Amino acid sequence: MSTDAGEPGLPGAEDGQVALTTGRAIAAAVARELLAPLGDRYRHTVNVAAQAEELSDAVPPEDRELLVVAAWWHDLGYAPDLVQTGFHPIDGARYLASKGHTPRLCALVAHHSAATFEAAERGLEVELADWPREEGPVPDALWTADMTTGPGGERFDYAERLSEILARYDQDSIVGRAMSRAQPSIQAAIERTNSRLATA
Ligand SMILES: [Fe+2]
């Protein structure tokens, strides 16, 4: 399996069931190839993708494929060969854009889990602005999947996830400050996802 997943428009394309299954399989294989060497990062990704599958009812049927693919790929920017800015949401989005993936998918990765706050801490607002931030069920579900999965793939609630992040990073570090400031946005995304699930 090559890391070249460059089939423009694959995720999110209105292709039928066969293409949907193919898209998930390709996303999983690319994530495995790029992230498995990183150990826990890959275990986290596998479980974020599994969570995204479970949260699928919170998004419209035509967006479920996109949600799961974005979950598989949200942390690709941690792969050492993909590092450009050192901020993994942007680096992952740039990689996916270079492979011809849709701007919508790239934007979901670029902005995942309230990346705006950490981009500001890092002085990368201009770079992040290459992708418009989507608001709605798909980013909400993606953020929920990521923020309720621990660094080694554990199933956490958001309070547990936030406290483990703040324990790993100094409170006054870039990540510590960003995740504290992002807390209301992430909490709101999780609540919207839960209420969509409850009425699905
Ligand atoms: Fe993640």
XYZ file of N, CA and C and ligand atoms in Angstrom:
601
model
N 0.855 -1.207 0.000
C 0.000 0.000 0.000
C 0.876 1.236 0.000
N 0.704 2.044 -0.950
C 1.461 3.277 -1.009
C 0.852 4.316 -0.080
N 1.662 5.268 0.336
C 1.104 6.375 1.108
C 0.405 7.361 0.181
N 0.518 7.128 -1.102
C -0.095 8.053 -2.039
C -1.580 7.756 -2.150
N -2.345 8.463 -1.342
C -3.793 8.258 -1.348
C -4.450 9.237 -2.296
N -3.661 9.793 -3.180
C -4.150 10.895 -3.976
C -5.178 10.531 -5.009
N -6.365 10.344 -4.583
C -7.465 10.156 -5.503
C -8.400 11.316 -5.252
N -8.251 12.371 -6.054
C -8.951 13.612 -5.750
C -10.430 13.392 -5.508
N -10.877 13.951 -4.425
C -12.297 13.917 -4.161
C -12.797 12.605 -3.624
N -11.915 11.685 -3.326
C -12.377 10.371 -2.859
C -13.284 10.477 -1.645
N -12.772 10.987 -0.496
C -13.689 11.112 0.627
C -14.660 12.255 0.358
N -15.887 12.003 0.579
C -16.868 13.048 0.400
C -17.480 13.021 -0.998
N -16.861 12.270 -1.871
C -17.446 12.182 -3.204
C -18.750 11.384 -3.127
N -19.648 11.731 -3.960
C -20.935 11.031 -3.891
C -20.878 9.787 -4.737
N -20.228 8.839 -4.161
C -19.936 7.613 -4.930
C -20.780 6.474 -4.426
N -21.321 5.848 -4.178
C -22.101 4.761 -3.634
C -21.392 3.982 -2.570
N -22.009 2.927 -2.201
C -21.537 2.156 -1.053
C -20.139 1.560 -1.259
N -19.890 1.076 -2.480
C -18.586 0.452 -2.728
C -17.472 1.479 -2.524
N -17.690 2.667 -3.070
C -16.672 3.711 -2.924
C -16.522 4.126 -1.467
N -17.628 4.150 -0.728
C -17.540 4.520 0.685
C -16.647 3.540 1.421
N -16.878 2.264 1.200
C -16.070 1.247 1.873
C -14.612 1.396 1.460
N -14.389 1.651 0.179
C -13.031 1.814 -0.313
C -12.359 3.014 0.344
N -13.111 4.100 0.491
C -12.541 5.291 1.105
C -12.095 5.038 2.526
N -12.916 4.366 3.297
C -12.534 4.034 4.675
C -11.296 3.146 4.698
N -11.268 2.158 3.813
C -10.144 1.215 3.802
C -8.844 1.930 3.436
N -8.915 2.807 2.463
C -7.709 3.555 2.075
C -7.267 4.467 3.214
N -8.233 5.130 3.835
C -7.888 6.032 4.946
C -7.196 5.262 6.068
N -7.722 4.091 6.386
C -7.125 3.282 7.458
C -5.716 2.843 7.087
N -5.538 2.444 5.825
C -4.218 1.951 5.402
C -3.177 3.072 5.406
N -3.577 4.247 4.954
C -2.641 5.385 4.946
C -2.268 5.762 6.381
N -3.267 5.786 7.252
C -2.986 6.116 8.655
C -2.045 5.082 9.270
N -2.288 3.832 8.949
C -1.418 2.788 9.515
C 0.015 2.975 9.036
N 0.168 3.214 7.743
C 1.529 3.335 7.209
C 2.274 4.533 7.807
N 1.564 5.662 7.950
C 2.254 6.870 8.415
C 2.367 6.958 9.939
N 1.419 6.378 10.645
C 1.374 6.589 12.096
C 1.724 5.365 12.932
N 1.624 4.168 12.362
C 1.933 2.976 13.175
C 3.331 3.041 13.791
N 4.328 3.592 13.076
C 5.653 3.683 13.713
C 5.650 4.569 14.969
N 4.628 5.385 15.134
C 4.583 6.276 16.294
C 3.890 5.642 17.503
N 3.423 4.409 17.367
C 2.894 3.691 18.532
C 1.597 4.268 19.057
N 1.662 4.934 20.196
C 0.448 5.447 20.831
C -0.345 6.373 19.906
N 0.343 7.150 19.101
C -0.370 8.068 18.215
C -1.282 7.283 17.275
N -0.803 6.130 16.848
C -1.614 5.282 15.969
C -2.759 4.640 16.753
N -2.469 4.173 17.968
C -3.554 3.591 18.780
C -4.648 4.637 19.041
N -4.234 5.854 19.332
C -5.200 6.946 19.492
C -6.041 7.088 18.214
N -5.385 7.120 17.066
C -6.080 7.323 15.792
C -7.095 6.217 15.521
N -6.705 4.978 15.749
C -7.609 3.842 15.526
C -8.882 4.030 16.343
N -8.728 4.473 17.569
C -9.900 4.616 18.433
C -10.698 5.875 18.151
N -10.045 6.921 17.648
C -10.802 8.094 17.194
C -11.665 7.704 15.980
N -11.096 6.913 15.091
C -11.883 6.461 13.931
C -13.056 5.583 14.380
N -12.814 4.720 15.357
C -13.909 3.872 15.867
C -14.989 4.728 16.515
N -14.573 5.745 17.247
C -15.540 6.675 17.855
C -16.323 7.411 16.784
N -15.638 7.812 15.729
C -16.324 8.520 14.642
C -17.403 7.629 14.031
N -17.099 6.358 13.874
C -18.127 5.423 13.367
C -19.330 5.417 14.311
N -19.053 5.379 15.612
C -20.151 5.344 16.589
C -20.963 6.626 16.596
N -20.320 7.735 16.248
C -21.001 9.036 16.265
C -21.658 9.363 14.920
N -21.604 8.427 13.996
C -22.060 8.721 12.629
C -23.494 9.212 12.552
N -24.348 8.745 13.473
C -25.746 9.180 13.429
C -25.892 10.673 13.724
N -24.844 11.300 14.228
C -24.910 12.739 14.519
C -24.649 13.593 13.282
N -24.318 12.945 12.158
C -24.078 13.718 10.934
C -24.975 13.190 9.828
N -25.258 14.001 8.820
C -26.098 13.538 7.710
C -25.465 12.329 7.022
N -26.286 11.428 6.508
C -25.750 10.201 5.886
C -24.677 10.478 4.842
N -24.864 11.529 4.061
C -23.901 11.793 2.988
C -22.555 12.283 3.508
N -22.481 12.624 4.798
C -21.215 13.097 5.379
C -20.536 12.057 6.267
N -21.111 10.883 6.406
C -20.536 9.890 7.345
C -19.187 9.382 6.882
N -19.062 9.170 5.597
C -17.769 8.761 5.041
C -16.696 9.817 5.341
N -17.043 11.060 5.082
C -16.103 12.157 5.302
C -15.674 12.214 6.762
N -16.621 12.054 7.674
C -16.302 12.088 9.101
C -15.279 11.003 9.464
N -15.521 9.797 8.997
C -14.635 8.694 9.380
C -13.252 8.857 8.743
N -13.221 9.293 7.500
C -11.920 9.514 6.853
C -11.160 10.631 7.567
N -11.854 11.694 7.912
C -11.189 12.791 8.641
C -10.664 12.301 9.990
N -11.393 11.405 10.617
C -10.927 10.857 11.898
C -9.644 10.045 11.707
N -9.618 9.219 10.666
C -8.390 8.452 10.400
C -7.211 9.381 10.141
N -7.485 10.526 9.532
C -6.391 11.370 9.054
C -6.151 12.620 9.897
N -6.891 12.805 10.973
C -6.790 14.099 11.660
C -5.395 14.351 12.232
N -4.679 13.284 12.604
C -3.351 13.455 13.213
C -2.206 13.054 12.285
N -2.450 12.938 10.988
C -1.373 12.548 10.067
C -0.185 13.491 10.161
N -0.441 14.743 10.482
C 0.629 15.743 10.527
C 1.692 15.471 11.578
N 1.439 14.489 12.450
C 2.486 14.084 13.394
C 3.540 13.189 12.741
N 3.247 12.640 11.569
C 4.229 11.775 10.895
C 5.480 12.594 10.586
N 6.632 12.114 11.000
C 7.849 12.941 10.870
C 8.102 13.469 9.463
N 7.811 12.675 8.459
C 8.083 13.115 7.083
C 7.150 14.232 6.629
N 6.074 14.440 7.350
C 5.083 15.438 6.928
C 5.262 16.777 7.630
N 6.191 16.851 8.575
C 6.305 18.069 9.377
C 6.838 19.232 8.538
N 6.082 20.319 8.559
C 6.538 21.557 7.907
C 6.542 22.698 8.913
N 5.380 23.016 9.447
C 5.288 24.113 10.414
C 5.544 23.632 11.837
N 5.387 22.323 12.065
C 5.468 21.788 13.420
C 4.127 21.802 14.137
N 3.087 22.294 13.475
C 1.734 22.269 14.039
C 0.951 21.239 13.226
N 0.632 20.119 13.869
C 0.202 18.953 13.091
C -1.102 19.143 12.315
N -2.076 19.949 12.777
C -3.277 20.096 11.947
C -2.974 20.733 10.583
N -2.119 21.749 10.581
C -1.759 22.395 9.315
C -0.904 21.464 8.465
N 0.061 20.806 9.086
C 0.945 19.926 8.310
C 0.166 18.769 7.693
N -0.782 18.228 8.439
C -1.605 17.154 7.891
C -2.478 17.651 6.751
N -3.063 18.823 6.925
C -3.922 19.384 5.872
C -3.115 19.686 4.614
N -1.909 20.198 4.786
C -1.076 20.487 3.616
C -0.734 19.200 2.860
N -0.436 18.152 3.613
C -0.129 16.868 2.977
C -1.334 16.384 2.172
N -2.503 16.433 2.793
C -3.704 15.949 2.102
C -4.010 16.807 0.874
N -3.814 18.119 0.997
C -4.034 18.998 -0.158
C -3.055 18.639 -1.277
N -1.813 18.316 -0.907
C -0.808 17.970 -1.925
C -1.169 16.683 -2.652
N -2.004 15.868 -2.018
C -2.442 14.615 -2.640
C -3.766 14.786 -3.371
N -4.258 16.013 -3.411
C -5.445 16.285 -4.201
C -6.764 16.064 -3.492
N -6.736 15.954 -2.173
C -7.991 15.732 -1.458
C -8.808 17.016 -1.379
N -10.086 16.841 -1.079
C -11.002 17.974 -1.172
C -10.657 19.057 -0.143
N -10.884 20.316 -0.508
C -10.666 21.397 0.459
C -11.464 21.185 1.745
N -12.639 20.606 1.626
C -13.457 20.396 2.839
C -12.774 19.426 3.800
N -12.253 18.332 3.275
C -11.548 17.370 4.127
C -10.292 18.014 4.720
N -9.529 18.722 3.891
C -8.313 19.382 4.393
C -8.667 20.371 5.508
N -9.762 21.093 5.332
C -10.167 22.085 6.334
C -10.588 21.419 7.644
N -11.268 20.283 7.544
C -11.650 19.571 8.772
C -10.413 19.164 9.565
N -9.391 18.680 8.857
C -8.143 18.286 9.520
C -7.425 19.522 10.081
N -7.353 20.579 9.271
C -6.629 21.792 9.691
C -7.215 22.391 10.969
N -8.533 22.321 11.094
C -9.207 22.998 12.210
C -9.643 22.057 13.317
N -9.184 20.802 13.283
C -9.776 19.851 14.233
C -9.474 20.220 15.678
N -10.475 19.982 16.498
C -10.364 20.169 17.949
C -9.891 21.576 18.318
N -10.546 22.549 17.707
C -10.318 23.962 18.027
C -8.872 24.383 17.802
N -8.323 23.953 16.662
C -6.926 24.266 16.329
C -6.662 25.766 16.250
N -7.717 26.547 16.042
C -7.565 28.004 15.959
C -6.787 28.564 17.145
N -7.061 28.021 18.322
C -6.441 28.581 19.536
C -4.932 28.306 19.563
N -4.552 27.080 19.211
C -3.118 26.771 19.238
C -2.395 27.450 18.065
N -3.079 27.563 16.928
C -2.466 28.284 15.801
C -2.151 29.725 16.207
N -3.056 30.337 16.963
C -2.824 31.717 17.416
C -1.628 31.772 18.354
N -1.536 30.790 19.271
C -0.399 30.747 20.195
C 0.926 30.606 19.438
N 0.870 29.895 18.309
C 2.086 29.624 17.538
C 2.345 30.672 16.445
N 1.472 31.657 16.324
C 1.647 32.659 15.270
C 1.399 32.098 13.879
N 0.503 31.109 13.791
C 0.236 30.455 12.506
C -1.179 30.728 11.998
N -1.753 31.864 12.398
C -3.130 32.160 11.956
C -3.208 32.282 10.433
N -2.199 32.896 9.827
C -2.237 33.103 8.372
C -2.203 31.760 7.655
N -1.327 30.862 8.140
C -1.229 29.543 7.514
C -2.530 28.768 7.675
N -3.141 28.843 8.864
C -4.392 28.119 9.092
C -5.515 28.680 8.223
N -5.432 29.985 7.934
C -6.491 30.640 7.157
C -6.529 30.170 5.699
N -5.593 29.316 5.309
C -5.705 28.701 3.981
C -6.977 27.871 3.863
N -7.533 27.472 5.008
C -8.736 26.634 4.985
C -9.830 27.281 5.812
N -11.011 27.455 5.252
C -12.127 28.008 6.025
C -12.591 27.000 7.072
N -12.925 27.490 8.242
C -13.367 26.601 9.325
C -14.850 26.302 9.163
N -15.148 25.031 8.977
C -16.549 24.598 8.875
C -17.166 24.561 10.267
N -18.424 24.974 10.350
C -19.185 24.801 11.592
C -20.356 23.886 11.280
N -20.611 22.917 12.141
C -21.734 22.024 11.887
C -21.468 20.628 12.416
N -22.327 19.699 12.037
C -22.279 18.359 12.622
C -20.964 17.611 12.403
N -20.346 17.782 11.226
C -19.139 16.985 10.955
C -17.959 17.419 11.832
N -17.592 18.701 11.847
C -16.513 19.072 12.776
C -16.882 18.804 14.233
N -18.128 19.019 14.599
C -18.514 18.744 15.996
C -18.258 17.278 16.350
N -18.640 16.373 15.458
C -18.454 14.942 15.744
C -16.971 14.572 15.724
N -16.223 15.157 14.802
C -14.781 14.878 14.742
C -14.091 15.346 16.019
N -14.402 16.552 16.466
C -13.802 17.068 17.695
C -14.202 16.188 18.881
N -15.463 15.748 18.887
C -15.932 14.893 19.976
C -15.151 13.582 20.014
N -14.982 12.965 18.847
C -14.244 11.699 18.792
C -12.812 11.886 19.298
N -12.169 12.958 18.866
C -10.774 13.205 19.260
C -10.666 13.532 20.747
N -11.588 14.345 21.218
C -11.480 14.850 22.595
C -12.100 13.904 23.636
N -12.582 12.750 23.192
C -13.028 11.728 24.151
C -12.230 10.438 23.957
N -11.060 10.588 23.328
C -10.144 9.462 23.148
C -8.779 9.873 23.685
N -8.236 9.052 24.558
C -6.975 9.392 25.215
C -5.776 9.225 24.293
N -4.604 9.600 24.767
C -3.406 9.600 23.918
C -2.962 8.196 23.509
N -3.400 7.189 24.217
C -3.067 5.812 23.832
C -4.303 5.058 23.364
N -5.382 5.796 23.059
C -6.604 5.177 22.559
C -7.653 4.912 23.627
N -7.409 5.347 24.851
C -8.379 5.121 25.924
C -9.693 5.856 25.633
N -10.785 5.312 26.128
C -12.076 6.004 26.035
C -12.206 6.909 27.262
N -12.166 8.200 27.052
C -12.237 9.181 28.132
C -13.485 10.034 27.959
N -13.974 10.612 29.044
C -14.888 11.721 28.828
C -14.020 12.984 28.670
N -14.650 14.080 28.263
C -13.847 15.259 27.929
C -13.087 15.793 29.137
N -13.693 15.719 30.311
C -13.005 16.214 31.511
C -11.711 15.424 31.754
N -11.782 14.115 31.556
C -10.576 13.283 31.737
C -9.537 13.617 30.667
N -10.008 13.807 29.451
C -9.101 14.108 28.342
C -8.402 15.448 28.564
N -9.166 16.441 28.965
C -8.575 17.759 29.189
C -7.570 17.696 30.325
N -7.906 16.984 31.395
C -6.952 16.968 32.504
C -5.704 16.172 32.163
N -5.821 15.130 31.307
C -4.575 14.433 30.944
C -3.723 15.312 30.025
N -4.357 16.107 29.174
C -3.575 17.021 28.324
C -2.859 18.051 29.202
N -3.596 18.598 30.161
C -2.993 19.632 31.011
C -1.947 19.042 31.954
N -2.031 17.721 32.184
C -0.987 17.066 32.985
C 0.262 16.795 32.157
N 0.068 16.542 30.848
C 1.213 16.241 29.976
C 1.962 17.506 29.585
N 1.222 18.592 29.455
C 1.845 19.845 29.025
C 1.768 20.842 30.164
N 2.794 21.639 30.283
C 2.776 22.683 31.298
C 1.557 23.587 31.091
N 0.943 24.008 32.200
C -0.244 24.872 32.091
C 0.051 26.129 31.285
N 1.304 26.599 31.380
C 1.650 27.837 30.687
C 2.412 27.576 29.386
N 2.333 26.332 28.903
C 2.922 26.030 27.597
C 1.945 26.444 26.500
N 2.412 26.407 25.283
C 1.533 26.724 24.141
C 0.297 25.824 24.157
N 0.531 24.527 24.293
C -0.604 23.588 24.261
C -1.496 23.785 25.483
N -0.880 23.961 26.650
C -1.661 24.150 27.871
C -2.566 25.378 27.783
N -2.011 26.484 27.331
C -2.820 27.704 27.193
C -3.907 27.526 26.136
N -3.513 26.934 24.999
C -4.480 26.783 23.906
C -5.634 25.876 24.320
N -5.334 24.764 24.968
C -6.405 23.834 25.310
C -7.311 24.401 26.399
N -6.762 25.220 27.275
C -7.609 25.875 28.275
C -8.554 26.865 27.600
N -8.024 27.635 26.667
C -8.872 28.619 25.975
C -9.890 27.942 25.060
N -9.516 26.776 24.538
C -10.417 26.076 23.612
C -11.540 25.352 24.338
N -11.436 25.231 25.637
C -12.358 24.380 26.392
C -13.844 24.687 26.121
N -14.266 25.958 26.155
C -15.702 26.200 25.896
C -16.139 25.769 24.492
N -15.283 26.001 23.497
C -15.631 25.618 22.122
C -15.754 24.104 21.986
N -14.821 23.396 22.599
C -14.845 21.933 22.491
C -16.026 21.362 23.273
N -16.248 21.901 24.456
C -17.390 21.441 25.262
C -18.703 21.640 24.492
N -18.826 22.777 23.841
C -20.061 23.060 23.085
C -20.212 22.093 21.911
N -19.107 21.779 21.239
C -19.173 20.833 20.106
C -19.621 19.456 20.589
N -19.117 19.040 21.743
C -19.495 17.731 22.293
C -20.980 17.729 22.665
N -21.433 18.824 23.261
C -22.852 18.886 23.656
C -23.766 18.877 22.428
N -23.371 19.591 21.382
C -24.191 19.567 20.161
C -24.221 18.166 19.543
N -23.076 17.502 19.567
C -23.026 16.134 19.022
C -23.939 15.211 19.834
N -23.872 15.311 21.145
C -24.705 14.443 21.991
C -26.180 14.722 21.767
N -26.530 15.991 21.604
C -27.953 16.252 21.405
C -28.398 15.792 20.019
N -27.525 15.866 19.019
C -27.895 15.321 17.695
C -28.077 13.803 17.787
N -27.201 13.147 18.540
C -27.338 11.683 18.693
C -28.648 11.336 19.392
N -28.983 12.145 20.382
C -30.196 11.858 21.171
C -31.457 11.992 20.327
N -31.403 12.815 19.300
C -32.611 13.006 18.485
C -32.505 12.290 17.139
N -31.436 11.560 16.933
C -31.245 10.874 15.638
C -32.229 9.719 15.493
Fe -6.143 13.312 17.857
